[in-house]
mmCIF file of N, CA and C in Angstrom:
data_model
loop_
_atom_site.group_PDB
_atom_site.id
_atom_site.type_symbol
_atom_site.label_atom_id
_atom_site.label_comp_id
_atom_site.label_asym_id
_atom_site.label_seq_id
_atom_site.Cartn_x
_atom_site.Cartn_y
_atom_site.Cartn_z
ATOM 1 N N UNK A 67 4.805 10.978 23.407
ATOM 2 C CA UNK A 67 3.833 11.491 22.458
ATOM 3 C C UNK A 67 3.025 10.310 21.937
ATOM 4 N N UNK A 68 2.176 10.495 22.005
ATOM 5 C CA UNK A 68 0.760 9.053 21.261
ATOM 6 C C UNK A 68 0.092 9.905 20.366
ATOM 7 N N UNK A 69 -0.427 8.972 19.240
ATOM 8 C CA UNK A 69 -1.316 9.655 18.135
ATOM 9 C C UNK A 69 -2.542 8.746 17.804
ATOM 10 N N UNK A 70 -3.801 9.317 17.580
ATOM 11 C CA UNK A 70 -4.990 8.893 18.039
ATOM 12 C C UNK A 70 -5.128 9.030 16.701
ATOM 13 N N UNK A 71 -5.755 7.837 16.132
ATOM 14 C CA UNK A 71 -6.704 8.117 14.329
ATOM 15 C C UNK A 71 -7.959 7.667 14.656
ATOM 16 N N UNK A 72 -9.023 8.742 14.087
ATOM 17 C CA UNK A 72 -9.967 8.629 14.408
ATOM 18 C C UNK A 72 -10.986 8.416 15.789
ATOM 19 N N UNK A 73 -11.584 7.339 16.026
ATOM 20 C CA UNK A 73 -12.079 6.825 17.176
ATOM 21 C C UNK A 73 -10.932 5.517 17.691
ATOM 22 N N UNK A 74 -9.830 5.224 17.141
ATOM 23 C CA UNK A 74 -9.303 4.109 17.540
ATOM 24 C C UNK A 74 -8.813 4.281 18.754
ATOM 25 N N UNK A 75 -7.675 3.091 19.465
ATOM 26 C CA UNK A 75 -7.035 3.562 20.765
ATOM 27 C C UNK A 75 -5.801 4.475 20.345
ATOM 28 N N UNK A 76 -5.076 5.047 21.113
ATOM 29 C CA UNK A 76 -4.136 6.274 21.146
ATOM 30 C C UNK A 76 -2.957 5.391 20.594
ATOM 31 N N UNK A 77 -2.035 5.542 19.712
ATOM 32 C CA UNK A 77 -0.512 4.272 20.002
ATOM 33 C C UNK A 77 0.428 5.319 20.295
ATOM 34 N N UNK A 78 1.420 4.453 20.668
ATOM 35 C CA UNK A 78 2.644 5.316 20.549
ATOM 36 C C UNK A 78 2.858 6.219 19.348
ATOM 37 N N UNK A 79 3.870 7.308 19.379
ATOM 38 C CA UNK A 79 4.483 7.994 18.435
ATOM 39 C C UNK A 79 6.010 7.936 18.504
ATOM 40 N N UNK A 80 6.414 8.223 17.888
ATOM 41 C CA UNK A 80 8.197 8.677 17.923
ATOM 42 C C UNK A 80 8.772 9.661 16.876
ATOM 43 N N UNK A 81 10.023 10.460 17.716
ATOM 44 C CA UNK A 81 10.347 11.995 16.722
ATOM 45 C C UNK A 81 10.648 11.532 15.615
ATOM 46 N N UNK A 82 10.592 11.564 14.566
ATOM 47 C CA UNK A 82 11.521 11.527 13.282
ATOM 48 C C UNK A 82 12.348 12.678 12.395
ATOM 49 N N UNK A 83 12.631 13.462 13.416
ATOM 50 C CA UNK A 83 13.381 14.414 12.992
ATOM 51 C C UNK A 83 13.380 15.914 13.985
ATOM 52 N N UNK A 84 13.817 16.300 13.634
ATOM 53 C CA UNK A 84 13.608 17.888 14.618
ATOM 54 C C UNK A 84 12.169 18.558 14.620
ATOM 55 N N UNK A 85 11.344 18.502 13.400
ATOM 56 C CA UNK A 85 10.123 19.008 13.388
ATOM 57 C C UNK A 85 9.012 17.847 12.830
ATOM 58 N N UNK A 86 9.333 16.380 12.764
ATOM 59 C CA UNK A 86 8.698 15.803 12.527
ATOM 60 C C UNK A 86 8.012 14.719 13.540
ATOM 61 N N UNK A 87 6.763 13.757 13.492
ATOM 62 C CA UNK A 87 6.859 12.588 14.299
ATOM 63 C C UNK A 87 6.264 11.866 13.757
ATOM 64 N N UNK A 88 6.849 10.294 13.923
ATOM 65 C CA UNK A 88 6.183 9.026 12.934
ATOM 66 C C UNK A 88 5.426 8.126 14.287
ATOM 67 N N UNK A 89 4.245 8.080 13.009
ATOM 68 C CA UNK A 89 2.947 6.956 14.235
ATOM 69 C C UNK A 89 2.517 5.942 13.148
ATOM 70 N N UNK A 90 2.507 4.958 14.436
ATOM 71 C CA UNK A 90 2.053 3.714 14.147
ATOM 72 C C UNK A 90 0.740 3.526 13.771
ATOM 73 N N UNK A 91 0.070 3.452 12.716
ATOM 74 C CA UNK A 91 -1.478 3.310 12.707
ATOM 75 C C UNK A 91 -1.763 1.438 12.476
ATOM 76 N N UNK A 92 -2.984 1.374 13.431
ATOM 77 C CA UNK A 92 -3.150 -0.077 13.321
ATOM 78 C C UNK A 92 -3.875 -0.066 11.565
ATOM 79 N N UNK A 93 -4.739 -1.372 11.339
ATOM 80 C CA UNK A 93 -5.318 -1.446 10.979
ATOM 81 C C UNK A 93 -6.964 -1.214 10.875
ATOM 82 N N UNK A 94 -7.681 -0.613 9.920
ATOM 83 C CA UNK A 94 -8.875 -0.239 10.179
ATOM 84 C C UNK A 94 -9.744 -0.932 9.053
ATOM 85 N N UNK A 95 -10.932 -1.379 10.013
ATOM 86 C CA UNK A 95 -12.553 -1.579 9.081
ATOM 87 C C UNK A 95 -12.847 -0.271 7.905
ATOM 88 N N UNK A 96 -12.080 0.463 8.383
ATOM 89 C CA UNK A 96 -13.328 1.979 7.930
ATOM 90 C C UNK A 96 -12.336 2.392 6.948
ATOM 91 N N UNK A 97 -13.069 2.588 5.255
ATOM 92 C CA UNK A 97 -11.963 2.960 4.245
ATOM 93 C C UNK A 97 -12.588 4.503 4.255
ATOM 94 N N UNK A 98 -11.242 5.593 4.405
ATOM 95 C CA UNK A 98 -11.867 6.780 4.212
ATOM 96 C C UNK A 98 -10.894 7.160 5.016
ATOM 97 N N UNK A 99 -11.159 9.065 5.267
ATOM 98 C CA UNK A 99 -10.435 10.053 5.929
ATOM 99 C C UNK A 99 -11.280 9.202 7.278
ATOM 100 N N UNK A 100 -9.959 9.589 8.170
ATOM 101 C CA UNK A 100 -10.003 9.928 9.613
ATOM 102 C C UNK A 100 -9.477 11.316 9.985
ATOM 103 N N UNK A 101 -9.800 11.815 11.316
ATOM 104 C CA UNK A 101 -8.931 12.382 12.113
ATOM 105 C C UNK A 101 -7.678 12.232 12.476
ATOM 106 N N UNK A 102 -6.770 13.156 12.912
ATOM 107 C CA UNK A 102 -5.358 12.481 13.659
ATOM 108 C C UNK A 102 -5.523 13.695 14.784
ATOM 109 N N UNK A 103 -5.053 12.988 16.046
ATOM 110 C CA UNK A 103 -4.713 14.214 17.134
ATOM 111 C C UNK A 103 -2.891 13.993 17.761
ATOM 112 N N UNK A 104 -2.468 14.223 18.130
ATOM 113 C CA UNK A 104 -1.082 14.124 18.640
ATOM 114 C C UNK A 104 -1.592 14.833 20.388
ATOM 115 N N UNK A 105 -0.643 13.878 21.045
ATOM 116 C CA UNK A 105 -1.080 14.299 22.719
ATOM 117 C C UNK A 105 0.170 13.766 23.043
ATOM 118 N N UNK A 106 0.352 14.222 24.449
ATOM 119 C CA UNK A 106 0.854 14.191 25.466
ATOM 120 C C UNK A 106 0.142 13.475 26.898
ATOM 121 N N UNK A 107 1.279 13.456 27.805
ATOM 122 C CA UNK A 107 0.745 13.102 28.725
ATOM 123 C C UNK A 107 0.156 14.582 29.925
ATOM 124 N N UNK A 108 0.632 15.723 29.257
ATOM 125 C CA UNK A 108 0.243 17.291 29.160
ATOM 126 C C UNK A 108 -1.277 17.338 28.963
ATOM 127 N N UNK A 109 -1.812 16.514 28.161
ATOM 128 C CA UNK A 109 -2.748 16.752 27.113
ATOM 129 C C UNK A 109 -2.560 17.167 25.596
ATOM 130 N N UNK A 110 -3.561 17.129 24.531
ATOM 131 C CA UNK A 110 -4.046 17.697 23.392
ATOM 132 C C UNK A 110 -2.397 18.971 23.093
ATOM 133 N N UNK A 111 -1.747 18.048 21.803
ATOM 134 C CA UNK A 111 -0.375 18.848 21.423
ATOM 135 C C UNK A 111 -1.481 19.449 20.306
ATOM 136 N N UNK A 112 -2.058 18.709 19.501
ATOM 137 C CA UNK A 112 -2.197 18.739 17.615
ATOM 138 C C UNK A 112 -3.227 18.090 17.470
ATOM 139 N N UNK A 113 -4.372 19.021 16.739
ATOM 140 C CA UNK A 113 -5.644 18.014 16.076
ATOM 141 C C UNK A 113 -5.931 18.679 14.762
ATOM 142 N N UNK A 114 -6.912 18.273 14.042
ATOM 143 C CA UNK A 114 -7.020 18.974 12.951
ATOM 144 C C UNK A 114 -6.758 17.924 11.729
ATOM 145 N N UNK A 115 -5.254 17.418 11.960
ATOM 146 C CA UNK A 115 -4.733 16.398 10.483
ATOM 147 C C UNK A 115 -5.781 15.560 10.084
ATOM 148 N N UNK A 116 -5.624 14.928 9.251
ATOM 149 C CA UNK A 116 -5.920 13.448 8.388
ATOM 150 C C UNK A 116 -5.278 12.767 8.347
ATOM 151 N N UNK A 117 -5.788 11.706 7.870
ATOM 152 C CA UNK A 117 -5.279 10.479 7.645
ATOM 153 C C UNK A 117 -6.614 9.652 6.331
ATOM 154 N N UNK A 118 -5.706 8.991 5.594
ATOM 155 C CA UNK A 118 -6.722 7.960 4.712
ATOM 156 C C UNK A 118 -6.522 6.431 4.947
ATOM 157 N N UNK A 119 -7.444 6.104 5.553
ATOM 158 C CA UNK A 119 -7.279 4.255 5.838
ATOM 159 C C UNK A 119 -7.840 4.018 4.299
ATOM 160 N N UNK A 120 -6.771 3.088 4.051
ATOM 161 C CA UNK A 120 -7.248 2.409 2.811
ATOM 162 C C UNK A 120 -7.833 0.970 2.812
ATOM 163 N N UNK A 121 -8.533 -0.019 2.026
ATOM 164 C CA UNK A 121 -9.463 -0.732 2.765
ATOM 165 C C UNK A 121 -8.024 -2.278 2.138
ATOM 166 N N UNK A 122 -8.468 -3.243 3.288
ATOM 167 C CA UNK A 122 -7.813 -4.614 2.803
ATOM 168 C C UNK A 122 -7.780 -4.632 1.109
ATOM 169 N N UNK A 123 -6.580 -4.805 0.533
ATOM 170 C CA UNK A 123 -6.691 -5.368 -1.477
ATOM 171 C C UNK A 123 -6.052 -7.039 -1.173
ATOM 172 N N UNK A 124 -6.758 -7.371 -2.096
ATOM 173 C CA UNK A 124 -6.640 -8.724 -2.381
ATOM 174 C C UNK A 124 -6.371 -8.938 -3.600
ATOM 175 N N UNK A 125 -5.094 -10.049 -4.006
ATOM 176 C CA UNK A 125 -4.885 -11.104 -4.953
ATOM 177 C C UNK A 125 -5.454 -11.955 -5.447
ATOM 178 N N UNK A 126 -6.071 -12.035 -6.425
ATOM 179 C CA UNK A 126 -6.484 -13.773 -6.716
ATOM 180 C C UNK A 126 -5.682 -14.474 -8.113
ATOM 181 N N UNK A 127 -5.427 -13.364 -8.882
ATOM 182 C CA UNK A 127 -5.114 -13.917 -10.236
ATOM 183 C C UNK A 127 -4.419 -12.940 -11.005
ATOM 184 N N UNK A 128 -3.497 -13.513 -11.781
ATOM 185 C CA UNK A 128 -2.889 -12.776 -12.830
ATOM 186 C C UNK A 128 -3.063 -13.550 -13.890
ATOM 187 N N UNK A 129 -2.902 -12.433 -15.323
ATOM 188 C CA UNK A 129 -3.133 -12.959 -16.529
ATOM 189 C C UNK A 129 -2.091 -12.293 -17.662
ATOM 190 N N UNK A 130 -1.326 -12.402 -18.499
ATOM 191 C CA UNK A 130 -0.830 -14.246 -18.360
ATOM 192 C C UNK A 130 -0.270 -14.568 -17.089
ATOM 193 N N UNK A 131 -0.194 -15.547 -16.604
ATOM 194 C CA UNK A 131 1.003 -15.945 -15.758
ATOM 195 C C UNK A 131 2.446 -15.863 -15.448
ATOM 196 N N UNK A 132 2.797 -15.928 -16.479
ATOM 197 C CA UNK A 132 4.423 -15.820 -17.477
ATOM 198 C C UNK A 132 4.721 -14.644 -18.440
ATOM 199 N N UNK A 133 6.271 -14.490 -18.239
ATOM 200 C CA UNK A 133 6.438 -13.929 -19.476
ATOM 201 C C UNK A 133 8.094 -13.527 -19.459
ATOM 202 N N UNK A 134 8.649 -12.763 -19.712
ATOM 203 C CA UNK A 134 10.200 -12.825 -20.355
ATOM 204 C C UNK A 134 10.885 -11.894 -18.766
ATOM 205 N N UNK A 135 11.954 -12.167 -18.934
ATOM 206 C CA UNK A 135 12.652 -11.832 -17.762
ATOM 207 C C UNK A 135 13.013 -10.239 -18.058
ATOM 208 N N UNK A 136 13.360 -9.689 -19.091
ATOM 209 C CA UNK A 136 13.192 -8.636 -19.353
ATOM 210 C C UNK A 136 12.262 -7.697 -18.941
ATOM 211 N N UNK A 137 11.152 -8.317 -18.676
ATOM 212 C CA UNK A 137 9.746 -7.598 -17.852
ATOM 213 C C UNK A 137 9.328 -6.636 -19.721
ATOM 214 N N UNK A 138 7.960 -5.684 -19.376
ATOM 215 C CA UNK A 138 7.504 -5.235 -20.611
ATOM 216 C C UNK A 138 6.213 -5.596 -20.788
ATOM 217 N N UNK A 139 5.679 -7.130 -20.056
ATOM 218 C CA UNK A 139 4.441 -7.775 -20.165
ATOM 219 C C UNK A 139 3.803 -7.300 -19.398
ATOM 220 N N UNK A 140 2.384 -7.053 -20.377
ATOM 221 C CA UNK A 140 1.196 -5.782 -19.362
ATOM 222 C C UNK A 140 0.640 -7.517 -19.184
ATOM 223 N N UNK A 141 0.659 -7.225 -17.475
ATOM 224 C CA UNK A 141 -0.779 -8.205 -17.220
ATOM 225 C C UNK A 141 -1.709 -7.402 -16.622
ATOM 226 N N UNK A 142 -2.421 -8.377 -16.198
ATOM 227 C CA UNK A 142 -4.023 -7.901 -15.646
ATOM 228 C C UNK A 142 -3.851 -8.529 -14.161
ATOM 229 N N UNK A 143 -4.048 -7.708 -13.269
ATOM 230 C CA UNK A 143 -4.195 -8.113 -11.831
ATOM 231 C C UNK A 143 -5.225 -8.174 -11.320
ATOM 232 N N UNK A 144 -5.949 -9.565 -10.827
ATOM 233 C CA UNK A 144 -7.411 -9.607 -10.365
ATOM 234 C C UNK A 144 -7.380 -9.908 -8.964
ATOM 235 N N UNK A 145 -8.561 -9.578 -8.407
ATOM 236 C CA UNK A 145 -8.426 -9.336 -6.816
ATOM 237 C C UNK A 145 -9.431 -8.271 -6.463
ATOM 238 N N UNK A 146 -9.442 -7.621 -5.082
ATOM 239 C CA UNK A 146 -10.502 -6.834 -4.797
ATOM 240 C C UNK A 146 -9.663 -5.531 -3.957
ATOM 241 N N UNK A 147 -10.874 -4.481 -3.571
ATOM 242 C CA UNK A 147 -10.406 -3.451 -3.241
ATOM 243 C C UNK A 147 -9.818 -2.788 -3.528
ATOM 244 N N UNK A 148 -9.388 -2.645 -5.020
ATOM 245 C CA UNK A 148 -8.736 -1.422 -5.576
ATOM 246 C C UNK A 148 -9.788 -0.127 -5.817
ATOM 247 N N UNK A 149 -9.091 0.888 -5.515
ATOM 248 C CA UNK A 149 -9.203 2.101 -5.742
ATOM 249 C C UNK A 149 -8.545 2.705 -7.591
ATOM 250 N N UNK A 150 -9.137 4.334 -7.438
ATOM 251 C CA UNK A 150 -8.023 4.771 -8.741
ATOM 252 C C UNK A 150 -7.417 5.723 -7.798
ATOM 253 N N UNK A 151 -6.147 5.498 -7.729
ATOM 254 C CA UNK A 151 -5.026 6.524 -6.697
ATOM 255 C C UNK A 151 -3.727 6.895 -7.621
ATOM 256 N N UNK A 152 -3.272 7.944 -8.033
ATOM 257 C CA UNK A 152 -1.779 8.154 -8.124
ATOM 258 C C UNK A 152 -0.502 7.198 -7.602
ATOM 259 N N UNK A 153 -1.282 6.658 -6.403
ATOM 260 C CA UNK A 153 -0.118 6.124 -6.170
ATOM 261 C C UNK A 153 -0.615 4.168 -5.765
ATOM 262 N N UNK A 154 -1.152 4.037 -6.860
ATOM 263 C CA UNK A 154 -1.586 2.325 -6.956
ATOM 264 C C UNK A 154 -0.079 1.737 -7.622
ATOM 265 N N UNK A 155 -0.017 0.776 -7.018
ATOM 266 C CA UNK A 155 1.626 0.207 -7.567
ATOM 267 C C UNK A 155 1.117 -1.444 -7.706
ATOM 268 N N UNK A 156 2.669 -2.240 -8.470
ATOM 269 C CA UNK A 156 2.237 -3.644 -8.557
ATOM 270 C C UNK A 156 3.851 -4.019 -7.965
ATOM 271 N N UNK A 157 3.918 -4.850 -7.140
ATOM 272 C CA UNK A 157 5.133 -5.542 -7.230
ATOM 273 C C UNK A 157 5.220 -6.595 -7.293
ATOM 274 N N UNK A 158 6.274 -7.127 -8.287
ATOM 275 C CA UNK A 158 6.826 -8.625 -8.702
ATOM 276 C C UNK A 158 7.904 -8.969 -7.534
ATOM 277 N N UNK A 159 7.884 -9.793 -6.564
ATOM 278 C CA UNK A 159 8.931 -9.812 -5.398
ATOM 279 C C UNK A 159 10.196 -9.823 -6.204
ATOM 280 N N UNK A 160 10.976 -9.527 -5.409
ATOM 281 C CA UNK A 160 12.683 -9.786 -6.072
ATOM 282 C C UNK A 160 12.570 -9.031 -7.193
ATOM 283 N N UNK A 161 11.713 -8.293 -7.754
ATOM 284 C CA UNK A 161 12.136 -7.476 -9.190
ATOM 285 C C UNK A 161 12.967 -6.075 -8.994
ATOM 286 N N UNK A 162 13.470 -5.496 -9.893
ATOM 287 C CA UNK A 162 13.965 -4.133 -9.515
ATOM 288 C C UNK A 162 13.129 -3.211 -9.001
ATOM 289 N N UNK A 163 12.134 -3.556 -8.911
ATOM 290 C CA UNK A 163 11.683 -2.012 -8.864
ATOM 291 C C UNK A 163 9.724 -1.832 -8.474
ATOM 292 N N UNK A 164 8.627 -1.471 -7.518
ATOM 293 C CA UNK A 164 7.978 -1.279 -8.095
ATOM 294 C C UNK A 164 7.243 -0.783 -8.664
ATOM 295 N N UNK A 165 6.185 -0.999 -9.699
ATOM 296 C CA UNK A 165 5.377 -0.107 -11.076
ATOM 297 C C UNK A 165 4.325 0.418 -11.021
ATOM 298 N N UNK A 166 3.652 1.584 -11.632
ATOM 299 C CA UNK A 166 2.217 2.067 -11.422
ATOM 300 C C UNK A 166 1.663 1.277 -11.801
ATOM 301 N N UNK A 167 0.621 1.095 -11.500
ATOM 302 C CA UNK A 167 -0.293 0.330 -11.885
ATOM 303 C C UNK A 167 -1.510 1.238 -12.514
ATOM 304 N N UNK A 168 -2.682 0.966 -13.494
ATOM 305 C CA UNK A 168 -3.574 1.254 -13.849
ATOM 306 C C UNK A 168 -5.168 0.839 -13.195
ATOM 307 N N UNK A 169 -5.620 1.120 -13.187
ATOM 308 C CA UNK A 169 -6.903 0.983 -12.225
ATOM 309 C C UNK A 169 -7.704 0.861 -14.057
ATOM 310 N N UNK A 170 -8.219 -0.302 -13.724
ATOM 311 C CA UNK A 170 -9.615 -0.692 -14.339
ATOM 312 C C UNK A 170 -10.526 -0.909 -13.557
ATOM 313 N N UNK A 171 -11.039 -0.861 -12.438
ATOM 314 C CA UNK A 171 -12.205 -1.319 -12.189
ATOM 315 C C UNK A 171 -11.728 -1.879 -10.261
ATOM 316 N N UNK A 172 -12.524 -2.215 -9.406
ATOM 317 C CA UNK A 172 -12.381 -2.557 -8.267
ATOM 318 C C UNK A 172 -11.813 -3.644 -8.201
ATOM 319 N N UNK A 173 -12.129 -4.395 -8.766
ATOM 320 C CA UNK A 173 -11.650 -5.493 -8.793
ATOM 321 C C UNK A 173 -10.731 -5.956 -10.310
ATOM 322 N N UNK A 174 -9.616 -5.335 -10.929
ATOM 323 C CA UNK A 174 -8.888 -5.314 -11.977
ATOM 324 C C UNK A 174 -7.618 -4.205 -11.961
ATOM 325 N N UNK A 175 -6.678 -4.389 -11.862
ATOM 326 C CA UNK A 175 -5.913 -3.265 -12.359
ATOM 327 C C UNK A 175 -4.532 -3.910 -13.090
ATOM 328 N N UNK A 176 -4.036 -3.218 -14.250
ATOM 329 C CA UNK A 176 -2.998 -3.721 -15.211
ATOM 330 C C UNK A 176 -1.782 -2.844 -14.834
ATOM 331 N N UNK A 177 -0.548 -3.991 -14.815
ATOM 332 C CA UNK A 177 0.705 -3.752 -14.547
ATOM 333 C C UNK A 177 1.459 -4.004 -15.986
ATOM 334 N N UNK A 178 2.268 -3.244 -16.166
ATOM 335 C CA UNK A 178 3.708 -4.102 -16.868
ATOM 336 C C UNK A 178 4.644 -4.146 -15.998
ATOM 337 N N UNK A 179 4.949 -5.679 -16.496
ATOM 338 C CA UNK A 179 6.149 -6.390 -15.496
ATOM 339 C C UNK A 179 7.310 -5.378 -15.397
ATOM 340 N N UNK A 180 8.200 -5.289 -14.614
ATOM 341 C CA UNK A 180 9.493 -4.559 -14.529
ATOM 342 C C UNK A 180 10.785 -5.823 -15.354
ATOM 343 N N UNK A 181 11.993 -5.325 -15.199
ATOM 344 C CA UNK A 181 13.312 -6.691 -15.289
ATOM 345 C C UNK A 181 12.953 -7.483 -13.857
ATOM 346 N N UNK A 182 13.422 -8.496 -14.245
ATOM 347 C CA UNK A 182 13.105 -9.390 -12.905
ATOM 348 C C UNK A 182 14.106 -10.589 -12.915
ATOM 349 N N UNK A 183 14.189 -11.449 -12.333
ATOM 350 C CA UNK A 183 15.158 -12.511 -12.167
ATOM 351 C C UNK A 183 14.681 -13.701 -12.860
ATOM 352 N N UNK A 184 15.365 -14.639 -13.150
ATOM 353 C CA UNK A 184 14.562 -15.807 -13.630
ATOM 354 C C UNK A 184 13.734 -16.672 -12.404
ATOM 355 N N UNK A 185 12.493 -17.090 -12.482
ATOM 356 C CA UNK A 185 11.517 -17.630 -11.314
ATOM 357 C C UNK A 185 10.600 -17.142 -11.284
ATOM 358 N N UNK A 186 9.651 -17.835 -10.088
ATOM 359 C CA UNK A 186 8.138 -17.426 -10.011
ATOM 360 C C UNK A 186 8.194 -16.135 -8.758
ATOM 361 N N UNK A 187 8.037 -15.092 -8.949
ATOM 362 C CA UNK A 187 7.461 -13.804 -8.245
ATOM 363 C C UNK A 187 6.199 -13.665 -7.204
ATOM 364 N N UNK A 188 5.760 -13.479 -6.292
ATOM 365 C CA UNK A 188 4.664 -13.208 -5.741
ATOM 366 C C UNK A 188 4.298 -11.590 -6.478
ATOM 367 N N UNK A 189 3.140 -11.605 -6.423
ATOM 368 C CA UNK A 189 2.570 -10.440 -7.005
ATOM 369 C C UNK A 189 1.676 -9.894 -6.163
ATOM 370 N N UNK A 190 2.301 -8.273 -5.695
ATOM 371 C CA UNK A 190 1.567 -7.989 -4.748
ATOM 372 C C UNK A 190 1.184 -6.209 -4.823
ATOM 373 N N UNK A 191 -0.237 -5.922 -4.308
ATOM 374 C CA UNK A 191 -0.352 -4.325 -4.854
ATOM 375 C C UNK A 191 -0.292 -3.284 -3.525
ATOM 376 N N UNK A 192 -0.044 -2.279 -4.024
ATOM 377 C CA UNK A 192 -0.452 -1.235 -3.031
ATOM 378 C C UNK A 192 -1.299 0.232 -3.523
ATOM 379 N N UNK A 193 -2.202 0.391 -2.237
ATOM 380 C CA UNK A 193 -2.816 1.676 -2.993
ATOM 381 C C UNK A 193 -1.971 3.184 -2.169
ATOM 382 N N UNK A 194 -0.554 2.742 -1.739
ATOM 383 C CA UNK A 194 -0.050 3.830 -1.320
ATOM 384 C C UNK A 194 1.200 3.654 -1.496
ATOM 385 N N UNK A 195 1.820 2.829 -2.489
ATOM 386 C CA UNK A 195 3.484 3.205 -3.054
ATOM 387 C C UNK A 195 4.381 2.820 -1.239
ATOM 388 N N UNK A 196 3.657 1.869 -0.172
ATOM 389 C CA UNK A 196 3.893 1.740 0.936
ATOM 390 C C UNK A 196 3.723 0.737 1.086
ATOM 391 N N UNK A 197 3.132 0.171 1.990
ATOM 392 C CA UNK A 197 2.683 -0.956 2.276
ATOM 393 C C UNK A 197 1.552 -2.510 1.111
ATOM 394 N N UNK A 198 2.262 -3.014 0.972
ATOM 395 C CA UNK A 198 2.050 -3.893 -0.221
ATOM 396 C C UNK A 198 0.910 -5.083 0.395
ATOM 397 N N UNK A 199 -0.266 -5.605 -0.141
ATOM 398 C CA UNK A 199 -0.545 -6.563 0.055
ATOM 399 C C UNK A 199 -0.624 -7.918 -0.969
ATOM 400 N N UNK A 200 -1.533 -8.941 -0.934
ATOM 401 C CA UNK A 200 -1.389 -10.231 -1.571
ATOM 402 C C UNK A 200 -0.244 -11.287 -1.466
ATOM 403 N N UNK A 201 0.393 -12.066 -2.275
ATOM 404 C CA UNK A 201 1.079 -12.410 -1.829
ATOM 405 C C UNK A 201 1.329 -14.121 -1.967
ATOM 406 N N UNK A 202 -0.209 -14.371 -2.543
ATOM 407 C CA UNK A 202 -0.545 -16.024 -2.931
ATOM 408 C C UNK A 202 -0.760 -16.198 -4.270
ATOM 409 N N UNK A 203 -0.372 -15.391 -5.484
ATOM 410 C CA UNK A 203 -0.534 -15.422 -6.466
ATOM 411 C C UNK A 203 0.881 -15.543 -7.138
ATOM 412 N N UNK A 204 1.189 -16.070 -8.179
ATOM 413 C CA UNK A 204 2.428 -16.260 -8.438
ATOM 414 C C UNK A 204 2.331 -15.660 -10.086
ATOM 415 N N UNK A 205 4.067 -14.926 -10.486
ATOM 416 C CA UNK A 205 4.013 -14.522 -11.464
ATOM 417 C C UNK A 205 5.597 -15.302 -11.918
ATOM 418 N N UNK A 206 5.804 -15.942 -13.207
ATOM 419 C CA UNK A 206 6.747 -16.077 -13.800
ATOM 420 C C UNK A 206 7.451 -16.034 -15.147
#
């Protein structure tokens, strides 16, 4: 089974369950709905779905830098490509857990820290509670 998003090339697929199947989507230029088709080597199983490519987010800065291991501290996360999504998150590496985030603006969105360990954290976002980016910014 291969699954096609959009105009891209076809990738593999694989079952994930009795009525389910998980696909690999590369990366895309294009922020927005796509298509999805599911095929065979039969031909055309499934067309119709969606999919949302979300666009590259970037790190540059947090404000404050620091703050108590307890977590509680709203910072400000600067960087680009944010969206406002339900499911915008912030993660402190190594922390318990990660947090919604708030959307101010494309380039701004505010976290409070979670508990965390004593040390410096990479701080990194996602606009799908999935896949996290950034990664050169440090939080402690």
């Amino acid at each position: 089974v291969r699954c096609q998003f959009g105009e891209s090339a076809p990738a593999w697929a694989w079952r994930g369950g009795a009525s389910r199947v998980r696909c690999w989507s590369s990366s895309s230029a294009v922020t927005g709905w796509v298509g999805v088709q599911l095929s065979s080597f039969h031909g055309v199983l499934s067309s119709g779905g969606s999919f949302y490519f979300h666009g590259v987010l970037s790190v540059s800065g947090v404000a404050p830098p620091l703050g108590p291991e307890r977590g509680g501290t709203r910072v400000t996360v600067l960087g680009g490509g944010f969206r406002d999504a339900y499911t915008l998150r912030c993660r402190f590496e190594n922390a318990s857990s990660a947090v919604l985030a708030r959307y101010v603006d494309e380039a701004q969105v505010e976290c409070v820290t979670p508990l965390h360990s004593l040390g410096a954290k990479r701080v990194l976002v996602s606009m799908n509670a999935q896949q996290y980016s950034g990664g050169s910014v440090w939080y402690t």
